[in-house]
Coordinates of N, CA and C and ligand atoms in Angstrom, one line a residue:
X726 N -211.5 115.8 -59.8 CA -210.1 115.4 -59.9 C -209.2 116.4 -59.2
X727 N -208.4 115.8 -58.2 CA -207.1 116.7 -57.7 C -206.4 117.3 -58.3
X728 N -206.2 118.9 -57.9 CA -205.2 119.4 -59.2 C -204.0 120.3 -57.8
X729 N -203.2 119.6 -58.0 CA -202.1 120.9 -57.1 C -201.6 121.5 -57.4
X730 N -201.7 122.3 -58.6 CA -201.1 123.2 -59.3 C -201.5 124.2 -58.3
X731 N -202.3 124.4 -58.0 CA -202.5 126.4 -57.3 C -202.0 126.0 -56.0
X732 N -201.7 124.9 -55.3 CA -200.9 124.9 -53.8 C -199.4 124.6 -54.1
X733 N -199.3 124.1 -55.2 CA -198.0 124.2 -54.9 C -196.9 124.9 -55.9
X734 N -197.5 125.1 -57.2 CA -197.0 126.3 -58.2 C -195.8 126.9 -57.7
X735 N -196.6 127.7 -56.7 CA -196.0 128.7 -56.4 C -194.6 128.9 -54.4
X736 N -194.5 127.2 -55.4 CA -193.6 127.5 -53.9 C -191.9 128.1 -54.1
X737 N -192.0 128.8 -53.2 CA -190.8 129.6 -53.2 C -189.5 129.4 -53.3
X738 N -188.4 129.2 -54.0 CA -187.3 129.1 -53.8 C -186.3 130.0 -53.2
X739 N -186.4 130.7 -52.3 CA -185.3 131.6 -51.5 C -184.9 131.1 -50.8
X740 N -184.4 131.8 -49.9 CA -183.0 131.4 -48.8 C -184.3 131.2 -47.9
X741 N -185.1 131.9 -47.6 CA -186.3 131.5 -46.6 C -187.4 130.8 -46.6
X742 N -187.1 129.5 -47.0 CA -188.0 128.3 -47.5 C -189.5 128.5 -46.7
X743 N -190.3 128.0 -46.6 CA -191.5 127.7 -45.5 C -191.6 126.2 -46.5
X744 N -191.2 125.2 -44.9 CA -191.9 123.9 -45.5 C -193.2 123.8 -45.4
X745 N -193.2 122.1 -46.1 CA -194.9 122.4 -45.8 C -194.2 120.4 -45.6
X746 N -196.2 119.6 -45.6 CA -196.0 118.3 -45.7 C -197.6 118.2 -46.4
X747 N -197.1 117.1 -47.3 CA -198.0 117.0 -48.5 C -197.9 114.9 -47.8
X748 N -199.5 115.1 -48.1 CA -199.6 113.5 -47.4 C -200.5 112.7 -49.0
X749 N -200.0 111.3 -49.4 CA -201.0 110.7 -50.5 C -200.8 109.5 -49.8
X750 N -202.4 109.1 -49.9 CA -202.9 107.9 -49.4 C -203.8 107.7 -50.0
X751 N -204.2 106.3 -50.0 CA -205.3 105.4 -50.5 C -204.9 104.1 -50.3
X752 N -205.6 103.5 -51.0 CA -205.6 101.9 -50.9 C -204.9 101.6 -52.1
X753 N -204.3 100.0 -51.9 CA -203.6 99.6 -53.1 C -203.7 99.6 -54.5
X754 N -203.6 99.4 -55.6 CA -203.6 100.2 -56.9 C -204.5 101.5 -56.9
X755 N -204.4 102.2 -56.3 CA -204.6 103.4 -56.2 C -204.0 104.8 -57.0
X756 N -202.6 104.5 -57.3 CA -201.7 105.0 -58.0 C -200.8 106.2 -56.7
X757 N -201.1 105.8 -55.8 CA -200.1 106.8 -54.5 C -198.5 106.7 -55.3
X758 N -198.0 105.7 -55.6 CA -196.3 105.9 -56.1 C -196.3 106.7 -57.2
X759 N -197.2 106.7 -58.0 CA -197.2 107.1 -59.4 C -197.3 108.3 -58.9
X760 N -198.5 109.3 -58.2 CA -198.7 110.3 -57.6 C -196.8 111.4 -57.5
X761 N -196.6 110.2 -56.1 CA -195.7 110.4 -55.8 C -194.5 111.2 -56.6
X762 N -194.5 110.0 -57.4 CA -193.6 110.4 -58.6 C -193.3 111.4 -59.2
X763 N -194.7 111.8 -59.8 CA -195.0 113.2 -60.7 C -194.6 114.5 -60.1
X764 N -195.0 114.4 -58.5 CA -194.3 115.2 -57.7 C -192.9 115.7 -57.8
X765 N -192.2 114.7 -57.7 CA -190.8 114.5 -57.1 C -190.3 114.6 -58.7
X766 N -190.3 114.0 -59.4 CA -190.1 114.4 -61.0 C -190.0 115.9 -61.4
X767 N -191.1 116.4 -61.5 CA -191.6 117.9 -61.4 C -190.5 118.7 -60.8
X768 N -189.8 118.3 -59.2 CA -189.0 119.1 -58.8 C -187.9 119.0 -59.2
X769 N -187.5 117.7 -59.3 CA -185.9 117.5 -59.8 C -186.0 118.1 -61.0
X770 N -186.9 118.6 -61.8 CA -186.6 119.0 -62.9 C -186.4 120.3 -63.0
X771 N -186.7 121.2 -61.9 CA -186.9 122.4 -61.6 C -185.3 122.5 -60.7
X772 N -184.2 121.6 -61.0 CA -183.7 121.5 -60.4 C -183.7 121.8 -58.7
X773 N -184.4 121.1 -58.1 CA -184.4 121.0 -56.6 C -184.3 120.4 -56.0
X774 N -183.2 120.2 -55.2 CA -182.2 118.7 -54.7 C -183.5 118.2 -54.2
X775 N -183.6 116.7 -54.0 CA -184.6 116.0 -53.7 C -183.8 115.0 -53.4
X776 N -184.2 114.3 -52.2 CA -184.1 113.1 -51.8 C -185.3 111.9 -51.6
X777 N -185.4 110.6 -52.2 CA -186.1 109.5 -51.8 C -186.0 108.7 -50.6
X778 N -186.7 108.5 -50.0 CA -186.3 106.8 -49.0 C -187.7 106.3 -48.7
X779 N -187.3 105.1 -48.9 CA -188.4 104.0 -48.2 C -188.1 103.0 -47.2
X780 N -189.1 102.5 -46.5 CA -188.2 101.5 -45.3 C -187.5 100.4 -46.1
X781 N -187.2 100.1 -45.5 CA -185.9 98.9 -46.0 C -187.0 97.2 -46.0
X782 N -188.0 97.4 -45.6 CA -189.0 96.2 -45.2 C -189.4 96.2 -46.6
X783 N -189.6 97.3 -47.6 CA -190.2 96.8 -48.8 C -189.1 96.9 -50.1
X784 N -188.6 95.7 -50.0 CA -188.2 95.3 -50.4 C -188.3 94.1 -51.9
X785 N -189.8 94.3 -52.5 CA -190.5 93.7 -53.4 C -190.0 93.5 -54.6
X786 N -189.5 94.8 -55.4 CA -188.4 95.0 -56.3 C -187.0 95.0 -56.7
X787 N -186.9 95.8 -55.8 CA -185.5 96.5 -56.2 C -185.2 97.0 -54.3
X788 N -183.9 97.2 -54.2 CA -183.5 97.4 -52.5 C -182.9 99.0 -52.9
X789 N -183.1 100.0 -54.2 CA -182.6 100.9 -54.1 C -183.8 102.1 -55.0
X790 N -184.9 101.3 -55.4 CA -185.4 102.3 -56.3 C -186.5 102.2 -55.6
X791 N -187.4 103.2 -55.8 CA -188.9 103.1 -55.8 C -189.6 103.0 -56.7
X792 N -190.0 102.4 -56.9 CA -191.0 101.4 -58.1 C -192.3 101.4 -57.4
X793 N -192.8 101.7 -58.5 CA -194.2 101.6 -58.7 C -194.9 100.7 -59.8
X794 N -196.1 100.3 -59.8 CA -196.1 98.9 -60.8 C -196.1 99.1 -62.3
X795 N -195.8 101.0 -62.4 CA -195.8 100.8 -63.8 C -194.9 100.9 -64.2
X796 N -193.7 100.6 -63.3 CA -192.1 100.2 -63.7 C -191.5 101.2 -63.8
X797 N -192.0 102.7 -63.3 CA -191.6 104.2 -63.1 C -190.6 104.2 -62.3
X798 N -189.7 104.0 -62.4 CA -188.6 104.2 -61.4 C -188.1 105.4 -60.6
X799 N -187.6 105.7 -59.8 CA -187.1 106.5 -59.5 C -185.8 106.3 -58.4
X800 N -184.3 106.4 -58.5 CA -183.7 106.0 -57.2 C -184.1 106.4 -55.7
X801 N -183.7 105.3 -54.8 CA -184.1 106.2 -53.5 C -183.5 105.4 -52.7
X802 N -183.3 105.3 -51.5 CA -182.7 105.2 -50.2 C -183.5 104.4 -49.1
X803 N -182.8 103.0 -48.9 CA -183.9 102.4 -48.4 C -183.1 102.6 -46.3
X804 N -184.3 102.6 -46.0 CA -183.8 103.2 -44.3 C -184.6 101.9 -43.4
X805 N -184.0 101.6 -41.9 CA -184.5 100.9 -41.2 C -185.1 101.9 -40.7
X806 N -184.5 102.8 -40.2 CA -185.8 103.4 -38.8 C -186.2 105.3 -39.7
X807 N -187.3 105.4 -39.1 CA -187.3 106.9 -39.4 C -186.5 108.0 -39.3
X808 N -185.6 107.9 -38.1 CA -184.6 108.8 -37.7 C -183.6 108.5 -38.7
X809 N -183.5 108.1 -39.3 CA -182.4 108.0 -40.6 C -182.2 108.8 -41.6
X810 N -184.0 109.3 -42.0 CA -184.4 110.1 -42.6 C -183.6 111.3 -42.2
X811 N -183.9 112.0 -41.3 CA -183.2 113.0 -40.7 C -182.2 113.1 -40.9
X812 N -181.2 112.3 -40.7 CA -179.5 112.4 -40.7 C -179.0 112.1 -42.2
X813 N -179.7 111.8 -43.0 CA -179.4 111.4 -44.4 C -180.1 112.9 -45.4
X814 N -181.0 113.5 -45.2 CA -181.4 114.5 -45.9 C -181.1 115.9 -45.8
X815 N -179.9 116.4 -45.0 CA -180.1 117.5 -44.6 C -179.6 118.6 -46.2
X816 N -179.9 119.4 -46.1 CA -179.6 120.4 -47.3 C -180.9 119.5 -48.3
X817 N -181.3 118.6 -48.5 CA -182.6 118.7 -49.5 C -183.9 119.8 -49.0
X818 N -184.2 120.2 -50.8 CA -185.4 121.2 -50.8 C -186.5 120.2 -50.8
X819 N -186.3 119.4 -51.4 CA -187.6 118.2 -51.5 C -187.6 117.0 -51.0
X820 N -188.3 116.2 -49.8 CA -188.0 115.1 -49.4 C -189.0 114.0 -49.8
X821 N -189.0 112.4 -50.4 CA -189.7 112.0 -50.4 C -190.1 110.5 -50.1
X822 N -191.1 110.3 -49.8 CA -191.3 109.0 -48.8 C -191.9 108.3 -49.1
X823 N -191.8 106.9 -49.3 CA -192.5 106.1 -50.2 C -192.7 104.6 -49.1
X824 N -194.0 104.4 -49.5 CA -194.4 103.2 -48.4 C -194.5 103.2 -46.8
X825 N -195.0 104.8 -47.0 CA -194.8 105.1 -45.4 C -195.7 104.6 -43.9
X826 N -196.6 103.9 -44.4 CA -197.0 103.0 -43.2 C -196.3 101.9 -42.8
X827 N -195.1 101.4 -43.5 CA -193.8 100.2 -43.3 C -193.3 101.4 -42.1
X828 N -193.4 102.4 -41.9 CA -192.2 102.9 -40.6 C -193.1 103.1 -39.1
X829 N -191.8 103.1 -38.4 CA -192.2 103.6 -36.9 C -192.5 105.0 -36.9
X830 N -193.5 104.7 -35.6 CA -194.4 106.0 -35.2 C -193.7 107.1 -35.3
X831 N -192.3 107.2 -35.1 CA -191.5 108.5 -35.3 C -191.6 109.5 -36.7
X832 N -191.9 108.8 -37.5 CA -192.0 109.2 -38.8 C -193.0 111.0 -39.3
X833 N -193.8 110.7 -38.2 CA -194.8 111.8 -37.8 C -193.9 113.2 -37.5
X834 N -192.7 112.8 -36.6 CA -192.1 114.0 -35.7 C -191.0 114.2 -36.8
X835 N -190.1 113.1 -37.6 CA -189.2 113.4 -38.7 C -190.1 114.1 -39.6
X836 N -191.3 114.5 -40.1 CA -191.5 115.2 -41.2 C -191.6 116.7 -41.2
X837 N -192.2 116.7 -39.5 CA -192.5 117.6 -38.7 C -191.2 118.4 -38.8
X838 N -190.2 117.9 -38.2 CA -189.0 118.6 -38.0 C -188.2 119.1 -39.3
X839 N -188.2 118.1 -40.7 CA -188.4 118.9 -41.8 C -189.0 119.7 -42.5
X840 N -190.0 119.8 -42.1 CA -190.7 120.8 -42.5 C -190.5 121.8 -42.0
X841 N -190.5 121.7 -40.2 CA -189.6 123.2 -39.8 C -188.7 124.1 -40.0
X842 N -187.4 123.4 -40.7 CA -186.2 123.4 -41.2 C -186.6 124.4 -42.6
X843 N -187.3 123.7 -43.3 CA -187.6 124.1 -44.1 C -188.1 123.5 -45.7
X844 N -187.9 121.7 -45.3 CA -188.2 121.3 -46.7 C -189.5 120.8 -47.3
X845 N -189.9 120.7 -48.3 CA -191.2 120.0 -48.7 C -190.9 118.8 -48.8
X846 N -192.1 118.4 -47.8 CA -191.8 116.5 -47.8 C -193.3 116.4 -48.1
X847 N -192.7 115.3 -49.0 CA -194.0 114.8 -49.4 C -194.1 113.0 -49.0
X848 N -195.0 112.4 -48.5 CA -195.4 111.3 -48.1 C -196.4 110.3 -49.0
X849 N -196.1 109.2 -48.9 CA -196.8 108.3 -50.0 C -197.2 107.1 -49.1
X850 N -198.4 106.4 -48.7 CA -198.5 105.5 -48.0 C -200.1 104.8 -48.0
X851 N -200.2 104.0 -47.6 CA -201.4 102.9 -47.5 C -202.3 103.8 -46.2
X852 N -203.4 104.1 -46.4 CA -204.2 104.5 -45.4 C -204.7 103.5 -44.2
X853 N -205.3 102.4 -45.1 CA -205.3 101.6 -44.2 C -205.1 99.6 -44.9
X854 N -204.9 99.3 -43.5 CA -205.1 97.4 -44.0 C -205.5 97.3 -44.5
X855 N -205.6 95.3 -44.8 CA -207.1 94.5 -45.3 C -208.2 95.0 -44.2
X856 N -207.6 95.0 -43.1 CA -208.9 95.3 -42.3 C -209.8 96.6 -42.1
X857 N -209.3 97.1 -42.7 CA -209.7 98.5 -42.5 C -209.3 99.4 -41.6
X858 N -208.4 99.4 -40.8 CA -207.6 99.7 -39.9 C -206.5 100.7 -40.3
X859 N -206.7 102.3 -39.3 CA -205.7 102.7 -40.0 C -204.3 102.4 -39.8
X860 N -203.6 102.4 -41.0 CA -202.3 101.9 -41.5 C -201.4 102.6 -40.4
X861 N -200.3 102.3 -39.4 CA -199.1 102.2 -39.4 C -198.9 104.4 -38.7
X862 N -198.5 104.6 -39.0 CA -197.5 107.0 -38.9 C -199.0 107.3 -40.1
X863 N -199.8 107.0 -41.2 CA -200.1 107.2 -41.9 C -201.2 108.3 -41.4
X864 N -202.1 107.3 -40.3 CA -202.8 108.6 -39.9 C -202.7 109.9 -38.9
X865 N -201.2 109.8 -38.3 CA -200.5 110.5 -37.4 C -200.2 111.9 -39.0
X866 N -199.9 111.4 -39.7 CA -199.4 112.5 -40.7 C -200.2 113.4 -41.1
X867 N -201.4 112.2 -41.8 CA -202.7 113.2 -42.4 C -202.8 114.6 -41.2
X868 N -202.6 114.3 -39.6 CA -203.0 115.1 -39.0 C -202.2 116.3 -39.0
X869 N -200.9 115.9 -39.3 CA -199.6 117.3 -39.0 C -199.6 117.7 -40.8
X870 N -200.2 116.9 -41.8 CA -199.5 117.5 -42.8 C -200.8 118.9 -43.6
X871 N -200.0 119.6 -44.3 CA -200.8 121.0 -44.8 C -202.0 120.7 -45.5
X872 N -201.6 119.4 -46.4 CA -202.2 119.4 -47.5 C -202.3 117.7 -47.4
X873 N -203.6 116.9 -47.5 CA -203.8 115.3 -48.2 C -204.5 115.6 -49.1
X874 N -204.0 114.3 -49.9 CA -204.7 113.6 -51.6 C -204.9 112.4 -50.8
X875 N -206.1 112.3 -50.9 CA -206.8 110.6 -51.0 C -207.0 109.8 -52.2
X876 N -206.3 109.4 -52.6 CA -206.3 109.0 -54.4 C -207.4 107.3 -54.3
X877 N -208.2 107.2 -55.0 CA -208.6 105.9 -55.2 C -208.5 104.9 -56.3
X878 N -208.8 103.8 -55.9 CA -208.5 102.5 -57.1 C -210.0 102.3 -57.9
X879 N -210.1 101.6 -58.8 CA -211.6 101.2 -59.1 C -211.8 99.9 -58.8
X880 N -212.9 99.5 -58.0 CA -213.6 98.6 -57.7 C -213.7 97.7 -58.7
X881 N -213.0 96.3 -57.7 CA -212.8 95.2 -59.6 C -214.0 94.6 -60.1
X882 N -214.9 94.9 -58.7 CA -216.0 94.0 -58.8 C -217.3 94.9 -59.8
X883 N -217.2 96.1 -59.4 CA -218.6 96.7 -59.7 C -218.2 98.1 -60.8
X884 N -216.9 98.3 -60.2 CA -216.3 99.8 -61.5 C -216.5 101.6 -60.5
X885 N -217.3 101.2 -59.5 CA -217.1 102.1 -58.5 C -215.5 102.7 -57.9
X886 N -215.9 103.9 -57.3 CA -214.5 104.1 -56.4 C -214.3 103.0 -55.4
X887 N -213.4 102.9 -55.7 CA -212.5 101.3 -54.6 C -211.9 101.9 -53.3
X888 N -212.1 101.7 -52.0 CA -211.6 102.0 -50.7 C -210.0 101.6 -50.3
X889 N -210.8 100.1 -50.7 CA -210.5 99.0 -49.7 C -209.0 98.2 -50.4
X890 N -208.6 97.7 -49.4 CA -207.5 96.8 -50.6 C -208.2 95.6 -49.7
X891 N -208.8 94.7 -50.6 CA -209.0 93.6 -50.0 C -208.3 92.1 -49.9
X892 N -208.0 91.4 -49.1 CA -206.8 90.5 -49.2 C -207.5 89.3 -49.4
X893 N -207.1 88.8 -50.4 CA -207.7 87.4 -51.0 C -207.0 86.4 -50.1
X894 N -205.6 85.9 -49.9 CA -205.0 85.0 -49.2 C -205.6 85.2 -47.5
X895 N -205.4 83.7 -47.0 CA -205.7 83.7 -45.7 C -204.5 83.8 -45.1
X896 N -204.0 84.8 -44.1 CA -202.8 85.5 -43.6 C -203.5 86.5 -42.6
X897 N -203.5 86.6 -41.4 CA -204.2 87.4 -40.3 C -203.1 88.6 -39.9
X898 N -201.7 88.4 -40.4 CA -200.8 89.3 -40.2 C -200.7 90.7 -41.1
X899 N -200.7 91.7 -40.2 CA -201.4 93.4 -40.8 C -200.0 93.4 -42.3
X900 N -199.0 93.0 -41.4 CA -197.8 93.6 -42.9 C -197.6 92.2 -43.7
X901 N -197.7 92.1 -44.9 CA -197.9 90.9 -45.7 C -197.7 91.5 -47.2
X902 N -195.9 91.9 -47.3 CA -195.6 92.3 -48.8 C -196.7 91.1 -49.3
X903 N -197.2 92.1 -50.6 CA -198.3 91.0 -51.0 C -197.9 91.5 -52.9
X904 N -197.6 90.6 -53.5 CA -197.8 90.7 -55.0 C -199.4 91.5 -55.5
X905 N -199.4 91.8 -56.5 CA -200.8 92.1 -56.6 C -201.8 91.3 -56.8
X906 N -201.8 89.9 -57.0 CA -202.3 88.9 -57.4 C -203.1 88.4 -55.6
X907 N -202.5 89.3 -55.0 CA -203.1 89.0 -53.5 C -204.3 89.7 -52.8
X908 N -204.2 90.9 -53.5 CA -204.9 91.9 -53.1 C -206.2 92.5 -53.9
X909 N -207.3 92.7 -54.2 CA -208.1 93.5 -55.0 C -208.7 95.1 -54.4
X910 N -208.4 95.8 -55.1 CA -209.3 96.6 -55.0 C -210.8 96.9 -55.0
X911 N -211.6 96.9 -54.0 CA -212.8 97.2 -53.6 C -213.6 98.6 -52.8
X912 N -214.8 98.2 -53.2 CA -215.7 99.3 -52.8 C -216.0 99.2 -51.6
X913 N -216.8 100.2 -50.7 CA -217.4 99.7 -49.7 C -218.3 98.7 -49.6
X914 N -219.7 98.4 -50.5 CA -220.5 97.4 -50.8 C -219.6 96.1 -51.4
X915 N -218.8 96.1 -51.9 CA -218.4 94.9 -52.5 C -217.1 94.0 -51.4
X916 N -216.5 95.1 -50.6 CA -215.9 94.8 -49.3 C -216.9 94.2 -48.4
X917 N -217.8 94.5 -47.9 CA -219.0 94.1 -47.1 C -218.7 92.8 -47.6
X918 N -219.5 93.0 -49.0 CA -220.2 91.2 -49.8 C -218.7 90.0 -49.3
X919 N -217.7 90.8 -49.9 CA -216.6 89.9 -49.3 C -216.7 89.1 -48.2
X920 N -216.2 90.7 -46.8 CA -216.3 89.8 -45.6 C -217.1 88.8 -45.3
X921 N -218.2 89.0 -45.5 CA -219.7 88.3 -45.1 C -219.6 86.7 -45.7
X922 N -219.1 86.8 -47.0 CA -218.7 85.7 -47.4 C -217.4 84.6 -46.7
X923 N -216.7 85.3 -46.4 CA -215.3 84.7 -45.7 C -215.7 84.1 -44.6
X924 N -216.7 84.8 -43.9 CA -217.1 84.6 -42.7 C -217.9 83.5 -42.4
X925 N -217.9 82.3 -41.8 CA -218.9 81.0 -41.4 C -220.3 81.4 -40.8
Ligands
LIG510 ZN1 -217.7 97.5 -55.8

């Protein structure tokens, strides 16, 4: 089990910050928002200005919170482009990002540049598609950030660690807001059995 208490305990509150970038990924019900959450919870409580945003494309809930499916709310800031981010957070100690393979490739260089500045950003996103393909800035980040959590789902089929978010509806298009009634969580073996099946 992941524990970030010894990386991040101990981060500093002075006038001479050192950012860092904290990346969570996995596949859908995975608990990445929930993750998320605990984070950014944690700080605001430590009082540490924190700011949210997610693209403005996910729009499934709510156009101002970040939700997650266990109805954990938290407010946040919904942005078209990644450079928004930038111009909307300046003076936050904590930045946080939710649904971050919905943004443009810039998203990599905006975290970058917060982190230089000085803030902790933390990132929350889909690793990859139905296809298995990696997702969207998601794996541009893993590369720039300090620290990744790969958090996993359980496999609906077998009770294994689950990879995969597998897409039940026939839809060939990579971005497809999908209820959860669309998607399953799968393993590698039981992803296989799938495609193989789909397939003529
Ligand atoms: Zn399985």
């Amino acid at each position: 089990m992941y524990d970030d208490n010894n990386s991040h305990e101990g981060y500093p509150r002075d006038n001479h910050r050192v950012g860092r970038i904290e990346v969570i990924c996995g596949s859908m019900f995975s608990g990445k928002t929930e993750e998320l959450l605990r984070r950014l919870r944690r700080a605001q409580f430590a009082k540490q200005q924190v700011e949210i945003f997610k693209p403005s494309i996910d729009t499934r809930y709510s156009p101002e919170e970040v939700v997650s499916h266990d109805k954990n709310t938290i407010l946040s800031t919904p942005v078209e482009h990644s450079s928004n981010i930038l111009l909307l957070s300046s003076g936050a100690e904590v930045v946080g990002i939710d649904e971050a393979q919905f943004f443009d490739g810039g998203l990599v260089e905006v975290c970058v540049q917060l982190a230089d500045q000085g803030a902790r950003v933390i990132v929350a996103g889909l690793d990859m598609d139905f296809k298995r393909n990696p997702f969207g800035p998601i794996p541009g980040l893993c590369a720039v950030a300090d620290d990744v959590t790969k958090v996993h789902a359980i496999c609906v089929e077998c009770g294994r660690l689950a990879n995969y978010s597998h897409r039940l509806v026939d839809n060939d298009k990579q971005v497809m807001l999908g209820e959860t009634e669309e998607y399953r969580p799968l393993c590698r073996k039981c992803f296989l059995r799938a495609l193989s099946k789909k397939q003529p």
